[in-house]
Coordinates of C-alpha atoms and ligand atoms in Angstrom, one line a residue:
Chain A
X2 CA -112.2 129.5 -13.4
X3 CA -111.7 128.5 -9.8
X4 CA -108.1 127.5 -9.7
X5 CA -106.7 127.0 -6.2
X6 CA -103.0 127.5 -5.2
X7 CA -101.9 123.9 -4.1
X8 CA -99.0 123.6 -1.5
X9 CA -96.9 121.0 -0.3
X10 CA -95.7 121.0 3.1
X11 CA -93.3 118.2 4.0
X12 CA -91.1 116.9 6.6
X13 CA -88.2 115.6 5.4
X14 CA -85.6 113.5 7.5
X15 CA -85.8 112.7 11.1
X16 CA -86.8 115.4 13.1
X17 CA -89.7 114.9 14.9
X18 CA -91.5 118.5 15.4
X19 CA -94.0 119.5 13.2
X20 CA -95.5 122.1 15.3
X21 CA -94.0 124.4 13.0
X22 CA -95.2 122.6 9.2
X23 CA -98.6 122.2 10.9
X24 CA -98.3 126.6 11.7
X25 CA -97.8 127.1 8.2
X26 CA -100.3 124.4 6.5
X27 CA -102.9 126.4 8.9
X28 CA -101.8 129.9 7.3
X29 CA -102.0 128.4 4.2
X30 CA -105.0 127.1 4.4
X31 CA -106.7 130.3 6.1
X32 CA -105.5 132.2 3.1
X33 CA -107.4 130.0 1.1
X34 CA -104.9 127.3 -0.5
X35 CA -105.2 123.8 -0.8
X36 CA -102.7 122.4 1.7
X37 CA -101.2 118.7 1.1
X38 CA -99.8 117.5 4.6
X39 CA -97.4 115.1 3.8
X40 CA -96.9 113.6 8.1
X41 CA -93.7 113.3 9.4
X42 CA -90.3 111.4 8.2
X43 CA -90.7 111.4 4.9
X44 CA -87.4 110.9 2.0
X45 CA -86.7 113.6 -0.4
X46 CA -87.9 110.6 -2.7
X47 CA -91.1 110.7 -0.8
X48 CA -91.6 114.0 -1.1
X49 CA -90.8 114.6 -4.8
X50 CA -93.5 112.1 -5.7
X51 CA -96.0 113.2 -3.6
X52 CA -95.2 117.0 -4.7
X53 CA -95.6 115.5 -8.7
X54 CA -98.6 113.5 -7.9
X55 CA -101.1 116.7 -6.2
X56 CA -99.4 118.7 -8.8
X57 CA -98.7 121.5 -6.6
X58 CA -97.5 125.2 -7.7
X59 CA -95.3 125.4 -3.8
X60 CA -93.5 122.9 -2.0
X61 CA -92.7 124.5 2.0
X62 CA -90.0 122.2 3.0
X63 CA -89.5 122.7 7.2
X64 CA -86.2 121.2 8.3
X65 CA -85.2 121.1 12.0
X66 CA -82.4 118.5 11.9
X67 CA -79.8 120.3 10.5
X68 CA -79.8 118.1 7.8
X69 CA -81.2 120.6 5.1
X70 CA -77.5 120.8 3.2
X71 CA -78.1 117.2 1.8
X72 CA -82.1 116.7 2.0
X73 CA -83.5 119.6 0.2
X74 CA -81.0 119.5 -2.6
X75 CA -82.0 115.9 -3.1
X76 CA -85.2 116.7 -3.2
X77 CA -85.1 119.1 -5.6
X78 CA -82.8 116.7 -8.0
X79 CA -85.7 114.0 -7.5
X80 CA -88.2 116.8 -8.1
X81 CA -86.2 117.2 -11.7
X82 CA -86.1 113.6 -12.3
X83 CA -89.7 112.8 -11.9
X84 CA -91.0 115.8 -13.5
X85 CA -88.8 115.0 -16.4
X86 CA -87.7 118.5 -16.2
X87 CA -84.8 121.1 -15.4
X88 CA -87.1 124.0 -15.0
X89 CA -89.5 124.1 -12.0
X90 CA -92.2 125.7 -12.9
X91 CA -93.1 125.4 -8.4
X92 CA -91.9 127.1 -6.1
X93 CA -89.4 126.0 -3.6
X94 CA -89.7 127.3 0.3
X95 CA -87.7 126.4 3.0
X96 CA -87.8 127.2 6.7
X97 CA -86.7 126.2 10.0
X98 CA -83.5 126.4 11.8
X99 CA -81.1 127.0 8.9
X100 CA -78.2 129.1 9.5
X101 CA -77.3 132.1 7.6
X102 CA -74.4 130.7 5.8
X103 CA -76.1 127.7 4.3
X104 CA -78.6 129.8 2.2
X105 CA -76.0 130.8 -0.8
X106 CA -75.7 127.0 -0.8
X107 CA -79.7 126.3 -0.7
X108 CA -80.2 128.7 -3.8
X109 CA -77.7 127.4 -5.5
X110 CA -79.2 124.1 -5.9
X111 CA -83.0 125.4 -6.7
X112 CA -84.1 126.8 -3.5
X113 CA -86.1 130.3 -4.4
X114 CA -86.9 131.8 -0.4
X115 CA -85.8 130.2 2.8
X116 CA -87.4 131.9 5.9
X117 CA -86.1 131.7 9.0
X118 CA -87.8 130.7 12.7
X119 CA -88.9 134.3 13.4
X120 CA -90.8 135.1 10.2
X121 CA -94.5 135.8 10.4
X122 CA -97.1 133.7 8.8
X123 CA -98.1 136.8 6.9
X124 CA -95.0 137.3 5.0
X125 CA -95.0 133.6 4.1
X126 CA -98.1 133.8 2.5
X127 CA -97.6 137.0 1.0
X128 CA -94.5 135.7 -0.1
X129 CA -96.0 132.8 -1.4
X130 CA -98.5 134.7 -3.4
X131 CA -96.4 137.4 -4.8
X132 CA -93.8 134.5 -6.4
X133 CA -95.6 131.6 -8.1
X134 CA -94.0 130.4 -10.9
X135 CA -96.6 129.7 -13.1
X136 CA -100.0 130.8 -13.2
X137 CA -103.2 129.2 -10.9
X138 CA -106.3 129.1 -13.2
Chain B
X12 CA -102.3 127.5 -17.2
X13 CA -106.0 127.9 -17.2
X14 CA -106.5 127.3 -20.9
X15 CA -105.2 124.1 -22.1
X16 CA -105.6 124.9 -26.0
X17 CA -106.5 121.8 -28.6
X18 CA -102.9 121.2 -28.4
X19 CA -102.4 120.9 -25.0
X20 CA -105.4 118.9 -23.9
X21 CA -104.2 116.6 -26.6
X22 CA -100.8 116.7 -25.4
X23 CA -101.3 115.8 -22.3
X24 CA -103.5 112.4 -23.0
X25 CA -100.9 111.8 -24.9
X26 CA -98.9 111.1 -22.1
X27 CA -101.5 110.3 -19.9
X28 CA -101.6 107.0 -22.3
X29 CA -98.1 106.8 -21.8
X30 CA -98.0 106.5 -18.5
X31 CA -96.7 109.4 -17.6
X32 CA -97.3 110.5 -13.9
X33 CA -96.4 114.6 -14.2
X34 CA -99.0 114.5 -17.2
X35 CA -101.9 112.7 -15.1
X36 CA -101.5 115.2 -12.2
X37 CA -101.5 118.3 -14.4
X38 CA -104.9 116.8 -16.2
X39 CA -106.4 116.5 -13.1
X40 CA -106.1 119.6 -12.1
X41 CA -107.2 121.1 -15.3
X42 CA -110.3 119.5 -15.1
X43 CA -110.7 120.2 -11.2
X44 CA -110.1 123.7 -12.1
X45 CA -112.4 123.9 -15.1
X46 CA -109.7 125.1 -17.5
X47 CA -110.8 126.1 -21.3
X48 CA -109.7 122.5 -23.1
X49 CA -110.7 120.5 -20.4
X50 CA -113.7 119.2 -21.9
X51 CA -111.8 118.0 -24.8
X52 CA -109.1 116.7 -22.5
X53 CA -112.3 114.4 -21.2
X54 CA -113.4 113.2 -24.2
X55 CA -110.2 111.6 -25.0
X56 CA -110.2 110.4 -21.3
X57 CA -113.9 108.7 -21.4
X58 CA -113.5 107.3 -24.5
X59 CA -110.2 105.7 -23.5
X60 CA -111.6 104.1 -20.2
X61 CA -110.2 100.5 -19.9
X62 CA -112.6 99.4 -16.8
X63 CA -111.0 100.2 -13.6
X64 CA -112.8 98.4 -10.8
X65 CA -114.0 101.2 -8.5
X66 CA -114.1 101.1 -4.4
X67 CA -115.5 103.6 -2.5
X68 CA -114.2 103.8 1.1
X69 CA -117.1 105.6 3.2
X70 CA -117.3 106.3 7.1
X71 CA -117.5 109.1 9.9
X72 CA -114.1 110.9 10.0
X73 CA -111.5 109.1 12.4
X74 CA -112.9 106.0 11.8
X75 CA -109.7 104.8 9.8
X76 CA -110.7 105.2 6.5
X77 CA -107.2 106.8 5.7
X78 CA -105.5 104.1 7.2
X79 CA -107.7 101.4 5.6
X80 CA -106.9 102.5 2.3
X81 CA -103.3 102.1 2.9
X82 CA -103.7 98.6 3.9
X83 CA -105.8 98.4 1.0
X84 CA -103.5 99.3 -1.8
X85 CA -101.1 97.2 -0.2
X86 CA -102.9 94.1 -0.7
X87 CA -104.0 95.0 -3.9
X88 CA -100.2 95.4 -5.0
X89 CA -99.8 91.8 -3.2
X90 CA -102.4 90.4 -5.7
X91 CA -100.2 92.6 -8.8
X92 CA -102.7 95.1 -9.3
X93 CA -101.8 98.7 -9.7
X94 CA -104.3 101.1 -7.6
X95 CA -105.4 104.6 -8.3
X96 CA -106.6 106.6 -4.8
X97 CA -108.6 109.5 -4.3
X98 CA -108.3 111.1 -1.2
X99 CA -111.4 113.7 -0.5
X100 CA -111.2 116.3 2.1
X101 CA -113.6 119.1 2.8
X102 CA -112.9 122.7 1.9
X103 CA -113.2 125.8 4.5
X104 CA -116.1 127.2 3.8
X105 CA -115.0 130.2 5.1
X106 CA -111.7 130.8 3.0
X107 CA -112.4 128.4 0.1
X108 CA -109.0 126.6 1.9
X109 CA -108.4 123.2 2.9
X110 CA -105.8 121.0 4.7
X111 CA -105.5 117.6 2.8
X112 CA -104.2 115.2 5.6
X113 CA -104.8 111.7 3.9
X114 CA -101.3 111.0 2.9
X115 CA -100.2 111.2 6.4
X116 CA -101.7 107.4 6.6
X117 CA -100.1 106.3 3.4
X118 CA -97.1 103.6 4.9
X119 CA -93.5 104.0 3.4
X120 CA -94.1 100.2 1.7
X121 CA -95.7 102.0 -1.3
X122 CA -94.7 105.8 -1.3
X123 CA -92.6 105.3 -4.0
X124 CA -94.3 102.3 -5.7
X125 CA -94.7 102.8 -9.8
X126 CA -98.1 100.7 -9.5
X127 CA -99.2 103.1 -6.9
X128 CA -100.9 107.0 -7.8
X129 CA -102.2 109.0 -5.3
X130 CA -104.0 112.1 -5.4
X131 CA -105.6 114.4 -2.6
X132 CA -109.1 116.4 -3.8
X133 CA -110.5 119.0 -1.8
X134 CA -114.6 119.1 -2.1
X135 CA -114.4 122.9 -3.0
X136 CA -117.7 123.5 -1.7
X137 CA -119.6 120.5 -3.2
X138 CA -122.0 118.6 -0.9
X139 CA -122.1 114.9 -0.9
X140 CA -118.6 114.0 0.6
X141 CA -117.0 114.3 -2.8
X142 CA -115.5 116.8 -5.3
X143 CA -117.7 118.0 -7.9
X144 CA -115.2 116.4 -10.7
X145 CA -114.8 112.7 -8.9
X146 CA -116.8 111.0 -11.8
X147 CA -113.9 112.8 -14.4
X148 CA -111.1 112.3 -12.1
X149 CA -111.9 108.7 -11.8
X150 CA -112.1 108.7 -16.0
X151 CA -108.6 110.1 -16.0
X152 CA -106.9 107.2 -13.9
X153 CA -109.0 104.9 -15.8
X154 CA -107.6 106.0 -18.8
X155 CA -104.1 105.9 -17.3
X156 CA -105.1 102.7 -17.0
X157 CA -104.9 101.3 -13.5
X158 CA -107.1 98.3 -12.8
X159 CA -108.7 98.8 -9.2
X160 CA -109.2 102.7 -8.5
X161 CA -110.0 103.4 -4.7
X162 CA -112.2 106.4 -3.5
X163 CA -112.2 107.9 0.4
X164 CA -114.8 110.0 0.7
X165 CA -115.3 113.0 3.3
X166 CA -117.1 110.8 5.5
X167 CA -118.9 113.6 7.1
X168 CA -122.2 112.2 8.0
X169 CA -125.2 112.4 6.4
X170 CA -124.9 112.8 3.1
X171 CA -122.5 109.7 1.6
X172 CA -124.8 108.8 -1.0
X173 CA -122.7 110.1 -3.9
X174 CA -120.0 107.7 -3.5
X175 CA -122.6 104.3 -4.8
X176 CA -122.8 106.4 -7.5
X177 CA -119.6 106.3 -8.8
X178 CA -118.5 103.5 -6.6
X179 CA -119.1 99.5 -8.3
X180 CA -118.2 98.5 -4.3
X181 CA -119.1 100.9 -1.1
X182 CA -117.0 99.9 1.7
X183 CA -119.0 101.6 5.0
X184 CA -116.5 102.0 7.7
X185 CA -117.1 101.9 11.7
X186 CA -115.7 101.6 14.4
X187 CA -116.4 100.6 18.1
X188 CA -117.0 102.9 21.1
X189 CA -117.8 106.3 18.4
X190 CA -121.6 106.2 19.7
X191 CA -122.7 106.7 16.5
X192 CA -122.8 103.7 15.2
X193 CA -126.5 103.5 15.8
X194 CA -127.3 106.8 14.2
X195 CA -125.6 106.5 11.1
X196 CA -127.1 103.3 10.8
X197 CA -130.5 105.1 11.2
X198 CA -129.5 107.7 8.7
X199 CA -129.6 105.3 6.0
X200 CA -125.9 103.6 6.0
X201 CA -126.9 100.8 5.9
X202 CA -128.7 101.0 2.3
X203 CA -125.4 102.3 0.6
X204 CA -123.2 99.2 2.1
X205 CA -121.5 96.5 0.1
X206 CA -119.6 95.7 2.9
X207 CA -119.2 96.7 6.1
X208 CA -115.7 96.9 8.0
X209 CA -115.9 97.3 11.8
X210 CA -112.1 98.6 12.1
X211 CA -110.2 99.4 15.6
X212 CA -111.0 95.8 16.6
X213 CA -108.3 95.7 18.8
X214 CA -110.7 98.5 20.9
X215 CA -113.5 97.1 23.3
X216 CA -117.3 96.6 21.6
X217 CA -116.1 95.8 18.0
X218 CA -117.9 92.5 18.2
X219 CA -121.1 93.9 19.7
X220 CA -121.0 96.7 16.9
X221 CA -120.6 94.1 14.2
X222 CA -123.4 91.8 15.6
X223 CA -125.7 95.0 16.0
X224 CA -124.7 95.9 12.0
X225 CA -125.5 92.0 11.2
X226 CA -128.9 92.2 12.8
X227 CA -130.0 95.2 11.2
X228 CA -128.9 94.1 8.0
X229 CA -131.1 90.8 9.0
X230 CA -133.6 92.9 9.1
X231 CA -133.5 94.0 5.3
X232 CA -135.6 92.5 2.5
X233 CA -133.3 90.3 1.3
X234 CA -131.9 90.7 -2.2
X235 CA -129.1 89.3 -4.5
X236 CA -126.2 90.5 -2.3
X237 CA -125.9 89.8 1.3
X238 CA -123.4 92.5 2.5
X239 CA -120.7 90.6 4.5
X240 CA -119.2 92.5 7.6
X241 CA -115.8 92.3 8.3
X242 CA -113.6 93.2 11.1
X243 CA -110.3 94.9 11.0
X244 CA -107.5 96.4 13.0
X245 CA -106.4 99.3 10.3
X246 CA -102.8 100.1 12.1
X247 CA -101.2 96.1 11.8
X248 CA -102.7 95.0 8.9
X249 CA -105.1 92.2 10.5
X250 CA -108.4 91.7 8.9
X251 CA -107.2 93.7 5.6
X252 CA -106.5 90.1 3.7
X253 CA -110.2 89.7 4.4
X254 CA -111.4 92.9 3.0
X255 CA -109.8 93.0 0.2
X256 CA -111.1 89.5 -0.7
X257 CA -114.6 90.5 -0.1
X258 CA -114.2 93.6 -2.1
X259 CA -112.9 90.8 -4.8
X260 CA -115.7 88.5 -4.1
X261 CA -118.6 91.6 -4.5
X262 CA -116.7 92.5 -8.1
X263 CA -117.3 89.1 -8.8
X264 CA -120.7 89.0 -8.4
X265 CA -121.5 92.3 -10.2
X266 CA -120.4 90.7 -13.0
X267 CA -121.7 87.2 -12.6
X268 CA -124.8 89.0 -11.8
X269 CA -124.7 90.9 -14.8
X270 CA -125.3 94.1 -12.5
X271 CA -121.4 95.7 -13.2
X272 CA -123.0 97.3 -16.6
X273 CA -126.2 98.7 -14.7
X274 CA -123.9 100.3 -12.1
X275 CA -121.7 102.2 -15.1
X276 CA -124.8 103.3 -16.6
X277 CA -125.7 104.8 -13.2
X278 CA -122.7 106.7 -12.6
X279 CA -122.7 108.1 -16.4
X280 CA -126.0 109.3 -15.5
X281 CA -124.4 110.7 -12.2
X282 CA -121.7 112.3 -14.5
X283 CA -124.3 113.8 -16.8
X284 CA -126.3 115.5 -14.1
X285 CA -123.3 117.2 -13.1
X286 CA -122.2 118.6 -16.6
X287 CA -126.2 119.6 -16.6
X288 CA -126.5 121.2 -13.5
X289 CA -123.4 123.0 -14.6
X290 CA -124.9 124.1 -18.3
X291 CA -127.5 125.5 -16.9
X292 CA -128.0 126.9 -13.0
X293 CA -124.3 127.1 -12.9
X294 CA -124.7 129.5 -16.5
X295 CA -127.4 131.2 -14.8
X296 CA -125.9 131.8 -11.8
X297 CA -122.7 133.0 -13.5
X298 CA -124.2 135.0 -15.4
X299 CA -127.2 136.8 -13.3
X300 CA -124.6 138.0 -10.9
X301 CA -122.5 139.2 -13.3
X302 CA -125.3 142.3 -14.6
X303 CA -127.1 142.0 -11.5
X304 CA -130.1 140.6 -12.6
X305 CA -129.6 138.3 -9.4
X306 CA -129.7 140.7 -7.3
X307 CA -133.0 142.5 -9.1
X308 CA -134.3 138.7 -8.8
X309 CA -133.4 138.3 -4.8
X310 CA -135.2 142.4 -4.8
X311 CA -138.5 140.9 -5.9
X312 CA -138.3 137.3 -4.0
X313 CA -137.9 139.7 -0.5
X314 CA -140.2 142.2 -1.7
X315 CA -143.1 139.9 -2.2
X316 CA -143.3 141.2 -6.0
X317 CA -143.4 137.5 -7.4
X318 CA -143.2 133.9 -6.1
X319 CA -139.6 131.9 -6.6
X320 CA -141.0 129.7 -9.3
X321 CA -141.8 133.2 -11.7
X322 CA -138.5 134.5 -10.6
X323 CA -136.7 131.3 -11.5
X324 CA -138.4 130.7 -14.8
X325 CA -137.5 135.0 -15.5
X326 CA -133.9 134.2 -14.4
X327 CA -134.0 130.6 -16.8
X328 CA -135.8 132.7 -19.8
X329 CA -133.2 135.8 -19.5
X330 CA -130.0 134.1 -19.3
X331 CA -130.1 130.5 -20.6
X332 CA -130.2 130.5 -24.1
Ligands
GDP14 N1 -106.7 101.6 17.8 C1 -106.8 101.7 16.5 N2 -106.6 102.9 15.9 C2 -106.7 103.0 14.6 C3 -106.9 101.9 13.8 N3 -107.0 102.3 12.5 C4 -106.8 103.6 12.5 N4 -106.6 104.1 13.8 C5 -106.3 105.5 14.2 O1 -107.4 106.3 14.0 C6 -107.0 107.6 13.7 C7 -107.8 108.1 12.4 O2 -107.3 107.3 11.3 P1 -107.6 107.8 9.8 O3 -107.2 106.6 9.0 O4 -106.9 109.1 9.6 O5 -109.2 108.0 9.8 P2 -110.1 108.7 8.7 O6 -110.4 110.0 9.2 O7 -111.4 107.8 8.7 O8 -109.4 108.6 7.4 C8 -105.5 107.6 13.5 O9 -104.9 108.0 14.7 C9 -105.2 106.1 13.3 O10 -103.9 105.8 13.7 C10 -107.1 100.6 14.4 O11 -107.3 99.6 13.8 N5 -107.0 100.6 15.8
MG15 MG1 -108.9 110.2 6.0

């Protein structure tokens, strides 16, 4: 009846700089979804409780370290693990400074979009919108 | 997912009583969401309840609240309790959107703890500094099970009187220096106070704003329950031993006092009045501006054809059968 999309954005690993997650959670929010902010530092373990517990339909994961090849797979394998499940019925966003050649890599393991630093908040959401994986109420 | 048949609602206390996590979340937003099966989903839930202590953590925003909780739980899991939170935020109401920033506060020490749940509600355009569902959230966890379930409200001013009614123990947070420690003690903070937490005691005038809080409360009638007022500095921890053993010591005496049973009854009463309000303006209201026999009502209000009490009892007569 009045379902809200729910979204995740997290921090994972070291890097300090959410300037860019906080961008996002605002566009997000504007477009009238419920944003979970999840602060900086947080472990792909972190993050895949979190991400069961506020039973979101999107997790935005924003990665500046250059540590993205081991974090956001882990995540995802946590994700699996707590949900108890192989198929993810959320999506799974990445973004930040990830280089061209990673992506195949990124998809492989789960990842369904990975934006780079130039991309508009527009196409994010719209993105986001257009690709849920299950339905919002 | 917006229609949880018999099955599903079924299904998922089912492992809600099992203690499983993924199946708590998805019932809570189900019932959040108003999904077709929900109601059954709750009537498992309530009948189910095992007790849960309830704290409500209440206070202008940037007082701490967030980071209060977190020390909090962390003493409760000290004493081996496991703890439920609630985390309420306000919606835009704008865009019907909303940034949930509570986690932010929680520490690492428990991200991951098994005794630990955690869930962020947006208010989605309710007043009172709570979602509309808090009373059936708060029946989930308890069914889940955990024994102290802790509530942070909106904190936005004036009205925080819906937390003592799902709360057993309202926690009123302030802090030194905000300038409105005066006014929302005029506005009536005082009344809805168990305790009272003067956190940021590290910052100048914490002891003058406890002392003023202490001579207004001397100033009350005095009745069974003296509400004690604690200081605290959220971000290291100090005072929260304190707290929490006050927050023990006010269970205590809702139960010595025989008052724990008066306060349940109270907050099923607050439950019912939302299921009402919902069976009946909310069915109006869905369904007069659905043939727009709202708008024809709103037409005659502006037009001076009838006064609100005729149109409202034409709108009740029409469309609430
Ligand atoms: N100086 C000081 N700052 C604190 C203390 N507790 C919390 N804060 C800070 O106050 C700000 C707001 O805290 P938060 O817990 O989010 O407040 P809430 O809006 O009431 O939930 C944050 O920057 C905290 O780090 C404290 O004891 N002393
Ligand atoms: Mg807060």
């Amino acid at each position: 009846m009045s379902g809200k999309i729910r979204v995740l954005v997290g921090k994972p690993g070291l890097d300090g700089h959410d300037r860019g997650a906080k961008v996002i959670a605002r566009a997000y929010r504007d477009a009238g979804m419920e944003v979970i902010y999840t602060g900086l530092h947080r472990t792909p373990e972190e993050l895949a409780r979190m991400a069961v517990e506020e039973d979101v339909d999107v997790v935005a994961l924003s990665i500046l370290s250059g540590a993205h090849g081991t974090l956001i797979p882990r995540f995802i394998d946590c994700f699996k693990k707590e949900k108890a499940t192989q198929d993810l019925d959320v999506l799974i966003l990445a973004g930040g400074i990830i280089p061209e050649e990673d992506i195949p890599a990124l998809k492989e393991a789960g990842v369904d979009e990975v934006f780079g630093p130039g991309t508009s908040t527009e196409t994010i959401v719209e993105f986001t919108r257009s690709h849920l994986k299950r339905p919002v109420a | 997912m917006g229609d949880i048949a018999a099955k599903g609602a079924h299904e998922l206390f089912q492992g809600i009583v099992q203690g499983s996590r993924p199946h708590l979340s998805r019932a809570i937003s189900h019932v959040e969401n108003g999904a077709r099966g929900a109601a059954e989903l709750l009537s498992h839930a309530y009948k189910a309840r095992k007790g849960a202590l309830i704290t409500g953590i209440t206070g202008s925003p940037g007082v701490g609240k967030s980071t209060l909780v977190d020390g909090i739980v962390r003493e409760l899991r000290k004493a081996g309790h496991t703890v439920g939170v609630l985390a309420v935020d306000p919606s835009s109401p704008f865009t019907g959107g909303a940034i949930l920033g509570d986690r932010v506060r929680m520490g690492q020490g428990h991200a991951l703890d098994e005794g630990v749940f955690f869930r962020s509600l947006a208010t989605r355009g309710h007043l009172g500094g709570l979602s509309r569902h808090t009373g059936d959230v708060i029946a989930l966890l308890d069914a889940f099970g955990f024994d102290h379930i802790v509530v942070e409200t909106v904190g936005a001013g004036q009205s925080e009187v819906d937390i003592m009614r799902y709360a057993h123990t309202v926690v009123v947070v302030l802090a030194p220096g905000l300038g409105d420690d005066m006014q929302a003690i005029k506005a009536g903070i005082l009344e809805i106070g168990d305790i009272f937490c003067v956190n940021k005691a590290d910052l100048p005038g914490a002891e003058r704003t406890r002392r003023d809080i202490e001579m207004m409360l001397d100033m009350k009638e005095p009745a069974g329950w003296r509400p004690p007022v604690t200081q605290a500095i959220a971000v290291n921890g100090q005072g929260l031993p304190e707290l929490v053993s006050e927050i023990f010591r006010h269970q205590s005496y809702l139960v010595a006092s025989d008052t724990l049973k008066e306060k349940n009854r109270w907050s099923y009463k607050a439950v019912l009045e939302e299921y009402l309000r919902l069976l009946t303006v909310g069915k109006v209201l869905e369904l007069a501006s659905r043939d727009g026999g709202l708008d024809a009502a709103l037409d005659d209000l502006m037009q001076g054809k009838a006064g609100p009490m005729e149109v409202a009892l034409k709108l009740l007569q029409k469309y609430w059968a």
